[in-house]
Short mmCIF file of C-alpha atoms in Angstrom, two decimals:
data_model
loop_
_atom_site.label_atom_id
_atom_site.label_comp_id
_atom_site.label_asym_id
_atom_site.label_seq_id
_atom_site.Cartn_x
_atom_site.Cartn_y
_atom_site.Cartn_z
CA MET A 1 4.16 -26.90 -22.51
CA ALA A 2 4.15 -27.25 -19.14
CA GLU A 3 3.66 -24.04 -17.08
CA GLU A 4 7.00 -22.75 -14.97
CA VAL A 5 6.09 -21.60 -11.58
CA LYS A 6 9.22 -20.69 -9.31
CA VAL A 7 8.99 -17.96 -5.80
CA PHE A 8 11.80 -16.49 -5.16
CA GLY A 9 11.13 -16.37 -0.78
CA ALA A 10 13.08 -16.52 2.31
CA CYS A 11 12.10 -19.15 4.85
CA LEU A 12 11.18 -16.71 7.26
CA SER A 13 9.99 -13.87 5.37
CA PRO A 14 6.09 -13.39 6.62
CA PHE A 15 5.71 -11.83 2.66
CA SER A 16 7.00 -14.84 0.57
CA ARG A 17 5.09 -17.38 2.77
CA ARG A 18 1.42 -15.22 1.70
CA VAL A 19 2.98 -16.14 -2.11
CA GLU A 20 3.36 -19.92 -0.65
CA LEU A 21 0.33 -19.49 0.57
CA ALA A 22 -2.34 -18.98 -2.27
CA LEU A 23 -0.31 -21.05 -4.84
CA ARG A 24 -0.92 -24.05 -2.24
CA LEU A 25 -4.45 -22.60 -1.79
CA LYS A 26 -4.71 -23.25 -5.68
CA GLY A 27 -3.43 -26.15 -5.25
CA VAL A 28 -0.26 -24.44 -7.86
CA PRO A 29 2.81 -25.97 -7.77
CA TYR A 30 5.80 -24.19 -7.86
CA GLU A 31 9.58 -24.69 -7.26
CA TYR A 32 11.11 -23.07 -4.05
CA ILE A 33 14.31 -20.44 -4.94
CA GLU A 34 15.72 -19.98 -1.04
CA GLU A 35 17.54 -16.41 -1.36
CA ASP A 36 19.74 -15.01 1.43
CA ILE A 37 17.88 -12.06 1.55
CA PHE A 38 20.82 -9.88 4.33
CA LYS A 39 23.85 -11.80 3.39
CA ASN A 40 24.09 -12.49 -0.64
CA LYS A 41 21.09 -11.97 -2.93
CA SER A 42 21.27 -13.24 -5.94
CA PRO A 43 21.69 -11.90 -9.18
CA LEU A 44 18.43 -13.23 -10.88
CA LEU A 45 16.69 -11.94 -7.35
CA LEU A 46 17.76 -8.12 -8.40
CA LYS A 47 17.13 -8.74 -11.92
CA TYR A 48 13.45 -9.41 -12.00
CA ASN A 49 13.33 -6.82 -8.56
CA PRO A 50 15.13 -4.14 -9.50
CA VAL A 51 13.11 -1.38 -7.40
CA HIS A 52 12.75 -3.26 -4.35
CA LYS A 53 15.88 -6.07 -4.58
CA LYS A 54 13.89 -8.20 -2.01
CA VAL A 55 11.81 -11.65 -2.27
CA PRO A 56 9.03 -12.25 -2.76
CA VAL A 57 9.58 -12.19 -6.24
CA LEU A 58 7.32 -15.17 -8.18
CA LEU A 59 8.05 -16.05 -12.09
CA HIS A 60 5.41 -18.06 -14.41
CA ASN A 61 6.87 -18.27 -17.63
CA ARG A 62 9.74 -16.42 -17.26
CA LYS A 63 7.74 -13.34 -16.48
CA PRO A 64 8.89 -12.23 -12.48
CA ILE A 65 5.73 -10.32 -10.98
CA ALA A 66 7.23 -8.50 -7.40
CA GLU A 67 5.31 -7.14 -4.05
CA SER A 68 3.75 -9.48 -2.20
CA LEU A 69 0.15 -7.90 -2.56
CA VAL A 70 0.48 -7.46 -6.07
CA ILE A 71 1.81 -10.72 -6.95
CA LEU A 72 -1.57 -12.50 -4.81
CA GLU A 73 -3.76 -10.45 -6.81
CA TYR A 74 -2.24 -11.73 -9.86
CA ILE A 75 -2.41 -15.98 -9.31
CA GLU A 76 -5.78 -14.95 -8.71
CA GLU A 77 -6.24 -14.26 -11.72
CA THR A 78 -4.46 -16.35 -13.34
CA TRP A 79 -5.68 -19.41 -11.45
CA LYS A 80 -8.60 -19.04 -10.59
CA GLY A 81 -10.47 -22.89 -8.72
CA ASN A 82 -10.66 -21.10 -4.21
CA PRO A 83 -10.35 -17.91 -4.89
CA ILE A 84 -9.29 -16.05 -2.40
CA LEU A 85 -11.57 -12.71 -2.71
CA PRO A 86 -15.08 -12.30 -3.31
CA GLU A 87 -16.79 -11.89 -6.41
CA ASP A 88 -19.47 -9.41 -5.80
CA PRO A 89 -17.05 -5.87 -6.95
CA TYR A 90 -18.27 -4.84 -3.12
CA GLU A 91 -16.97 -7.34 -1.19
CA LYS A 92 -13.94 -7.22 -3.35
CA ALA A 93 -13.36 -4.10 -2.07
CA LYS A 94 -13.66 -4.56 1.46
CA ALA A 95 -11.37 -7.84 1.39
CA ARG A 96 -8.62 -4.79 -0.28
CA PHE A 97 -9.66 -2.54 2.27
CA TRP A 98 -8.80 -4.88 4.98
CA THR A 99 -5.61 -6.46 3.21
CA LYS A 100 -4.65 -2.50 3.33
CA PHE A 101 -4.97 -2.03 7.36
CA THR A 102 -2.87 -4.81 7.56
CA ASP A 103 -0.18 -4.57 5.77
CA GLU A 104 -0.37 -0.89 5.85
CA LYS A 105 -1.22 -0.50 9.47
CA CYS A 106 -1.34 -3.47 11.62
CA LEU A 107 2.48 -5.19 10.56
CA PRO A 108 4.46 -1.43 10.17
CA ALA A 109 2.21 -0.91 14.57
CA LEU A 110 2.96 -4.52 15.27
CA ARG A 111 7.05 -4.24 14.79
CA LYS A 112 7.34 -1.21 16.71
CA ALA A 113 5.78 -2.11 18.87
CA GLY A 114 7.71 -5.16 19.37
CA TRP A 115 11.14 -3.31 18.13
CA SER A 116 10.73 0.14 19.29
CA PRO A 117 13.74 0.99 22.17
CA GLU A 118 12.14 1.18 26.37
CA ASN A 119 11.23 4.32 26.17
CA GLU A 120 8.47 4.62 22.65
CA ARG A 121 7.71 0.96 23.85
CA GLU A 122 3.80 2.21 25.63
CA LYS A 123 2.69 3.95 23.15
CA ALA A 124 4.19 2.30 19.86
CA VAL A 125 2.31 -1.17 22.48
CA GLU A 126 -1.05 1.22 23.16
CA GLU A 127 -0.87 1.99 18.84
CA ALA A 128 -0.54 -1.85 17.76
CA CYS A 129 -3.63 -2.61 19.90
CA GLU A 130 -5.73 0.15 18.16
CA CYS A 131 -5.00 -1.76 14.99
CA LEU A 132 -5.63 -5.11 15.99
CA LYS A 133 -8.72 -3.72 17.59
CA THR A 134 -9.94 -2.48 14.13
CA LEU A 135 -8.47 -5.26 12.94
CA GLU A 136 -10.75 -7.58 14.68
CA SER A 137 -13.86 -5.77 14.78
CA SER A 138 -13.82 -7.02 11.09
CA LEU A 139 -13.76 -10.21 12.08
CA ASN A 140 -16.67 -10.36 13.24
CA GLY A 141 -17.61 -13.31 13.96
CA LYS A 142 -16.36 -15.26 11.11
CA ARG A 143 -14.21 -17.99 11.17
CA PHE A 144 -12.54 -16.38 8.50
CA PHE A 145 -11.43 -12.67 7.38
CA GLY A 146 -12.38 -14.38 3.99
CA GLY A 147 -15.66 -16.27 5.52
CA ASP A 148 -15.86 -19.95 5.53
CA THR A 149 -12.46 -20.58 4.34
CA VAL A 150 -8.69 -18.28 4.41
CA GLY A 151 -8.35 -15.90 1.67
CA MET A 152 -6.69 -12.53 1.10
CA VAL A 153 -6.78 -11.08 4.30
CA ASP A 154 -5.81 -13.70 5.85
CA ILE A 155 -2.89 -14.42 3.76
CA ALA A 156 -2.26 -10.85 4.55
CA ALA A 157 -2.40 -11.70 8.65
CA ASN A 158 -0.06 -14.09 8.99
CA PHE A 159 1.97 -12.30 10.28
CA ILE A 160 -0.37 -11.96 13.04
CA GLY A 161 -1.38 -15.25 12.66
CA PHE A 162 2.00 -16.43 13.13
CA TRP A 163 4.91 -14.71 13.20
CA LEU A 164 3.69 -12.12 16.43
CA THR A 165 3.37 -15.14 18.46
CA ILE A 166 7.33 -16.26 18.02
CA MET A 167 7.88 -12.63 18.28
CA GLN A 168 5.75 -11.82 21.69
CA GLU A 169 7.77 -14.44 23.34
CA ALA A 170 11.33 -13.55 22.42
CA THR A 171 10.66 -9.71 23.04
CA GLY A 172 8.79 -10.63 26.01
CA ARG A 173 6.55 -7.79 24.48
CA LYS A 174 2.55 -9.83 24.98
CA LEU A 175 0.46 -7.40 22.53
CA LEU A 176 -2.78 -10.42 21.27
CA SER A 177 -4.15 -12.12 24.28
CA ALA A 178 -6.99 -14.51 24.56
CA GLU A 179 -7.87 -11.94 27.16
CA LYS A 180 -7.49 -9.12 25.17
CA PHE A 181 -9.03 -9.79 21.40
CA PRO A 182 -10.64 -12.76 22.06
CA GLU A 183 -12.28 -13.64 18.60
CA LEU A 184 -8.70 -12.34 16.58
CA PHE A 185 -7.27 -15.06 19.77
CA LYS A 186 -9.35 -17.49 18.37
CA TRP A 187 -8.75 -16.50 14.21
CA THR A 188 -4.60 -17.29 14.82
CA ASP A 189 -5.99 -20.39 16.22
CA GLU A 190 -8.28 -21.41 13.54
CA PHE A 191 -5.19 -19.77 10.98
CA VAL A 192 -2.20 -22.61 11.88
CA SER A 193 -4.17 -25.18 12.40
CA CYS A 194 -5.24 -25.42 9.07
CA SER A 195 -3.71 -27.76 7.04
CA VAL A 196 -2.50 -25.88 4.13
CA VAL A 197 -0.80 -22.71 6.30
CA LYS A 198 0.41 -24.72 8.25
CA GLU A 199 2.80 -26.30 4.87
CA SER A 200 3.27 -22.78 4.51
CA LEU A 201 4.44 -21.77 7.87
CA PRO A 202 8.30 -21.39 8.78
CA PRO A 203 10.23 -23.75 11.46
CA LYS A 204 9.00 -22.41 14.46
CA ASP A 205 12.64 -22.85 16.51
CA LYS A 206 14.99 -21.40 13.35
CA LEU A 207 12.04 -18.43 13.93
CA LEU A 208 11.87 -18.54 17.83
CA ALA A 209 15.98 -18.44 17.24
CA PHE A 210 16.83 -15.30 14.65
CA TYR A 211 13.68 -13.08 16.94
CA LYS A 212 15.95 -14.27 19.98
CA ALA A 213 19.32 -13.34 18.56
CA ARG A 214 17.54 -9.89 17.46
CA VAL A 215 16.46 -9.01 21.40
CA ALA A 216 20.53 -9.45 22.04
CA GLU A 217 21.42 -7.76 19.25
CA ALA A 218 19.45 -4.59 20.61
CA LYS A 219 20.37 -5.42 24.35
CA GLU A 220 24.02 -5.13 22.68
CA ALA A 221 23.81 -2.42 21.11
CA GLN A 222 21.89 -0.35 23.58
CA THR A 223 24.68 -1.61 26.53
CA ASN A 224 28.02 0.13 24.34
CA ALA A 225 25.59 3.76 23.27
CA PRO A 226 27.14 6.51 24.39
CA LYS A 227 25.37 7.60 27.77
CA MET B 1 -33.74 2.57 -9.91
CA ALA B 2 -31.07 5.12 -10.76
CA GLU B 3 -28.03 4.95 -9.36
CA GLU B 4 -26.35 6.89 -6.52
CA VAL B 5 -23.30 8.00 -6.55
CA LYS B 6 -21.05 10.23 -4.36
CA VAL B 7 -17.85 11.32 -3.52
CA PHE B 8 -17.12 12.56 -0.09
CA GLY B 9 -13.96 14.96 -0.49
CA ALA B 10 -11.27 17.41 -0.54
CA CYS B 11 -10.70 20.21 -3.55
CA LEU B 12 -7.23 19.84 -3.02
CA SER B 13 -6.76 16.33 -2.39
CA PRO B 14 -4.93 14.26 -5.27
CA PHE B 15 -6.33 11.28 -3.56
CA SER B 16 -10.23 12.18 -3.56
CA ARG B 17 -9.11 13.57 -7.60
CA ARG B 18 -7.98 9.97 -8.28
CA VAL B 19 -11.58 8.66 -7.76
CA GLU B 20 -13.05 11.39 -9.81
CA LEU B 21 -10.77 11.80 -12.31
CA ALA B 22 -11.30 7.56 -13.31
CA LEU B 23 -15.38 8.56 -12.47
CA ARG B 24 -14.41 11.28 -15.03
CA LEU B 25 -12.94 9.09 -17.52
CA LYS B 26 -15.71 5.89 -17.63
CA GLY B 27 -18.07 8.62 -18.01
CA VAL B 28 -19.89 7.91 -14.22
CA PRO B 29 -21.65 10.91 -13.81
CA TYR B 30 -20.92 11.40 -9.55
CA GLU B 31 -23.00 13.98 -7.13
CA TYR B 32 -19.40 15.41 -5.14
CA ILE B 33 -19.29 16.56 -1.13
CA GLU B 34 -16.49 18.40 -0.29
CA GLU B 35 -15.31 17.51 2.69
CA ASP B 36 -13.66 20.04 5.58
CA ILE B 37 -11.15 17.86 6.23
CA PHE B 38 -9.19 20.31 8.60
CA LYS B 39 -10.83 21.27 11.31
CA ASN B 40 -15.01 20.19 10.67
CA LYS B 41 -15.52 16.55 9.21
CA SER B 42 -19.50 15.03 8.23
CA PRO B 43 -20.63 13.20 11.39
CA LEU B 44 -20.94 11.47 7.36
CA LEU B 45 -17.91 10.67 6.81
CA LEU B 46 -16.75 9.51 10.09
CA LYS B 47 -19.57 7.18 9.67
CA TYR B 48 -18.42 5.99 5.63
CA ASN B 49 -15.28 5.81 7.02
CA PRO B 50 -14.96 5.32 10.41
CA VAL B 51 -11.22 3.52 10.34
CA HIS B 52 -9.08 5.91 8.23
CA LYS B 53 -11.72 9.25 9.22
CA LYS B 54 -10.93 10.53 5.26
CA VAL B 55 -11.39 11.74 2.50
CA PRO B 56 -12.08 10.21 -0.35
CA VAL B 57 -15.03 8.04 0.07
CA LEU B 58 -17.61 6.27 -3.32
CA LEU B 59 -21.26 5.88 -1.46
CA HIS B 60 -21.86 3.75 -4.87
CA ASN B 61 -25.81 2.92 -3.66
CA ARG B 62 -25.79 3.88 0.17
CA LYS B 63 -21.79 1.69 -0.01
CA PRO B 64 -19.82 2.98 1.07
CA ILE B 65 -16.02 2.41 -0.39
CA ALA B 66 -12.89 4.59 1.82
CA GLU B 67 -8.31 4.80 0.73
CA SER B 68 -8.65 5.14 -3.13
CA LEU B 69 -6.64 2.71 -4.62
CA VAL B 70 -8.87 0.33 -3.46
CA ILE B 71 -11.50 2.44 -4.92
CA LEU B 72 -9.94 2.79 -8.35
CA GLU B 73 -10.37 -0.47 -8.77
CA TYR B 74 -14.03 -1.31 -7.75
CA ILE B 75 -14.99 1.08 -10.45
CA GLU B 76 -12.00 -0.55 -12.81
CA GLU B 77 -14.93 -3.37 -12.69
CA THR B 78 -18.34 -1.83 -11.81
CA TRP B 79 -18.11 0.31 -14.71
CA LYS B 80 -16.29 -1.86 -17.37
CA GLY B 81 -15.60 1.00 -19.71
CA ASN B 82 -12.59 2.87 -20.33
CA PRO B 83 -10.80 0.39 -19.11
CA ILE B 84 -8.06 2.18 -16.51
CA LEU B 85 -6.13 -0.92 -16.66
CA PRO B 86 -4.81 -3.44 -18.81
CA GLU B 87 -7.40 -6.92 -19.68
CA ASP B 88 -3.58 -8.94 -19.51
CA PRO B 89 -3.21 -10.28 -16.34
CA TYR B 90 1.00 -10.18 -16.08
CA GLU B 91 0.55 -6.33 -17.77
CA LYS B 92 -2.56 -5.26 -14.96
CA ALA B 93 0.14 -7.04 -12.11
CA LYS B 94 3.08 -4.04 -13.56
CA ALA B 95 0.28 -1.40 -13.83
CA ARG B 96 -0.25 -2.78 -9.90
CA PHE B 97 3.28 -2.83 -8.56
CA TRP B 98 4.42 0.82 -10.59
CA THR B 99 1.08 2.10 -9.01
CA LYS B 100 1.63 0.82 -5.22
CA PHE B 101 5.72 2.71 -6.06
CA THR B 102 4.14 5.82 -6.83
CA ASP B 103 1.91 5.93 -4.21
CA GLU B 104 4.05 4.42 -1.15
CA LYS B 105 7.12 5.13 -2.58
CA CYS B 106 7.37 8.82 -4.71
CA LEU B 107 4.97 10.51 -3.27
CA PRO B 108 5.92 10.15 0.91
CA ALA B 109 9.66 10.19 -0.04
CA LEU B 110 8.38 14.06 -2.44
CA ARG B 111 6.48 15.41 0.59
CA LYS B 112 9.88 14.74 2.55
CA ALA B 113 11.97 16.08 -0.01
CA GLY B 114 9.73 19.05 -0.09
CA TRP B 115 9.04 20.08 3.64
CA SER B 116 11.66 18.43 5.18
CA PRO B 117 13.37 20.74 7.59
CA GLU B 118 16.50 22.42 6.03
CA ASN B 119 18.58 20.62 7.63
CA GLU B 120 17.35 17.09 6.05
CA ARG B 121 16.25 18.78 3.06
CA GLU B 122 19.69 17.58 0.82
CA LYS B 123 18.98 13.94 2.14
CA ALA B 124 15.55 13.82 1.24
CA VAL B 125 15.39 15.51 -2.33
CA GLU B 126 18.13 12.92 -3.06
CA GLU B 127 15.81 10.48 -2.01
CA ALA B 128 12.73 12.00 -4.07
CA CYS B 129 14.62 12.61 -7.04
CA GLU B 130 15.92 8.36 -7.12
CA CYS B 131 12.03 7.47 -7.01
CA LEU B 132 11.26 10.44 -9.52
CA LYS B 133 13.77 7.98 -12.38
CA THR B 134 13.01 4.80 -10.68
CA LEU B 135 9.79 5.84 -12.31
CA GLU B 136 10.00 7.25 -15.73
CA SER B 137 12.07 4.42 -16.53
CA SER B 138 8.68 2.25 -16.48
CA LEU B 139 7.16 5.07 -19.05
CA ASN B 140 10.23 3.71 -21.82
CA GLY B 141 8.97 5.82 -24.55
CA LYS B 142 5.05 6.00 -24.31
CA ARG B 143 2.73 8.86 -24.41
CA PHE B 144 1.33 7.07 -20.53
CA PHE B 145 1.74 5.13 -18.37
CA GLY B 146 -0.84 3.42 -19.12
CA GLY B 147 0.31 3.23 -22.76
CA ASP B 148 -1.91 5.69 -25.16
CA THR B 149 -4.49 6.60 -22.24
CA VAL B 150 -3.93 7.70 -19.02
CA GLY B 151 -4.52 4.76 -16.56
CA MET B 152 -4.41 3.07 -13.26
CA VAL B 153 -0.45 4.52 -12.68
CA ASP B 154 -1.33 7.95 -14.00
CA ILE B 155 -4.07 8.58 -12.17
CA ALA B 156 -2.62 7.79 -9.24
CA ALA B 157 0.62 9.76 -10.05
CA ASN B 158 -1.58 13.23 -9.75
CA PHE B 159 0.51 14.18 -7.79
CA ILE B 160 3.20 14.73 -9.54
CA GLY B 161 1.61 15.73 -12.52
CA PHE B 162 0.25 18.64 -11.02
CA TRP B 163 0.57 18.78 -7.12
CA LEU B 164 4.37 18.73 -7.45
CA THR B 165 4.72 21.62 -9.64
CA ILE B 166 2.57 24.08 -7.28
CA MET B 167 4.54 22.80 -4.21
CA GLN B 168 7.46 23.47 -6.22
CA GLU B 169 6.90 27.42 -6.79
CA ALA B 170 5.95 27.73 -2.95
CA THR B 171 8.56 26.32 -1.37
CA GLY B 172 11.39 26.60 -3.94
CA ARG B 173 12.80 22.99 -3.83
CA LYS B 174 12.72 22.76 -7.14
CA LEU B 175 11.98 18.79 -7.70
CA LEU B 176 11.12 17.48 -11.35
CA SER B 177 12.61 19.58 -14.44
CA ALA B 178 12.41 19.33 -17.65
CA GLU B 179 16.66 19.05 -17.74
CA LYS B 180 16.98 15.94 -15.03
CA PHE B 181 13.17 13.89 -16.64
CA PRO B 182 12.98 14.81 -19.37
CA GLU B 183 11.13 11.56 -20.00
CA LEU B 184 8.80 12.17 -16.83
CA PHE B 185 8.41 16.40 -17.83
CA LYS B 186 6.71 15.77 -20.93
CA TRP B 187 4.65 13.16 -19.56
CA THR B 188 3.64 15.62 -17.06
CA ASP B 189 3.02 18.24 -19.52
CA GLU B 190 0.73 15.80 -21.33
CA PHE B 191 -1.42 14.33 -18.70
CA VAL B 192 -2.20 18.02 -17.54
CA SER B 193 -3.61 18.64 -20.82
CA CYS B 194 -6.06 16.27 -21.75
CA SER B 195 -9.44 17.65 -20.94
CA VAL B 196 -11.04 15.08 -18.64
CA VAL B 197 -7.88 15.19 -15.95
CA LYS B 198 -8.45 19.12 -16.21
CA GLU B 199 -11.66 19.33 -15.18
CA SER B 200 -9.87 16.79 -12.11
CA LEU B 201 -8.23 19.08 -11.12
CA PRO B 202 -7.82 21.88 -8.14
CA PRO B 203 -7.82 25.46 -8.99
CA LYS B 204 -4.27 25.74 -9.50
CA ASP B 205 -4.56 29.94 -7.35
CA LYS B 206 -6.42 27.79 -4.44
CA LEU B 207 -2.89 25.79 -3.95
CA LEU B 208 -1.43 28.14 -4.34
CA ALA B 209 -2.21 30.03 -2.16
CA PHE B 210 -2.49 26.71 0.08
CA TYR B 211 1.47 25.55 0.50
CA LYS B 212 2.72 29.25 0.14
CA ALA B 213 0.70 29.26 3.55
CA ARG B 214 2.72 26.34 4.80
CA VAL B 215 5.87 27.84 3.63
CA ALA B 216 5.09 30.44 6.26
CA GLU B 217 3.32 28.31 8.90
CA ALA B 218 6.35 26.50 8.72
CA LYS B 219 8.50 29.34 8.64
CA GLU B 220 6.64 31.05 11.90
CA ALA B 221 7.42 27.12 13.77
CA GLN B 222 11.36 28.11 12.79
CA THR B 223 11.54 30.99 13.77
CA ASN B 224 9.99 30.26 17.03
CA ALA B 225 11.56 26.96 17.79
CA PRO B 226 13.79 26.57 21.00
CA LYS B 227 16.89 27.44 20.55
#
């Protein structure tokens, strides 16, 4: 029986792009189903992820799995080739630690820094930079967080590797620069230069347009807010 | 060489108790080091967990690991007996999904419901109950989330099994009752009746005193707040 591998995702979502990147790294062919996550979630998405009602969902031989980091672990265990986690339990624990840090600390901090109202901006930027500094320290001279090849931390950090640059361009709020975070900046370069990574990134112009529309919306909301 | 297994924890912390419970389930002897997390963190804790500066830390043969869920995965991989995760990758993914849900959704919602100011109470309680309802649905007639034995979801849910009851007693805010959540309530009974679970819970009177002091502090802060 041919394997059935489907990904329910959204073009601009870093979370569903994580799943696509992992499958591509493993060389697993998959069918991609684009979800309209803002206006019209499909009945299948709601059926497969009734708890969070979010992308990504991986459907493997009719069995659904939700939550990008849970899916990455599943992919790693199901398709053994081109591992995205080290074999050694201690090194694996370290990779999981940094994956969690990226997901739970860096991403919320970066989003807050990008979108917080002007009067909260300074503090939010400071906190986000603190996170980036900590994450950078774990690179420690390596090409990727995973060493010589892209691993789970790199995949989880795809937002920092690609989305962040575009978010900065749209909002005019500079967080990650070569001067401030030389190692991390070099990593983003290495990351987006990988051919397999490139294949699992959204088109830059589409993401930029999305972020610019959001900036415009935020400005309008501020203008209309009661003084 | 004898194995060195140390846990840096705090008596009342459900997070460090998770690590202790997993080690006890595996029959791994360990040395326990109590940390004064509120007033005087030890230099060793700060050295071993410089990123979060929190308990728990597991030290295994001089190698430190932080973050309770990362530690649980490490324990599962290092000591294979009495597994706390299913072997099948799909069942394992489901266990990880519910572990994550318990940790990231239920716990913050329950804490918010327990400690939110009076005017935010109703909404917070409603949200917490929604989380409990979803979590309960995953029990689905089983004795434990892990099936017949305590597994990773049960360990992650130790707060709901024990701390929550005491928090309710101290705050007078009832969230989990036999009428509202019969299956989950039955689970808390089963959970705290396991001898190995009992051994890894804090003394009830100490936890109750801690929560009561917190209730008193909150009341005082409200009385002193500018009107």
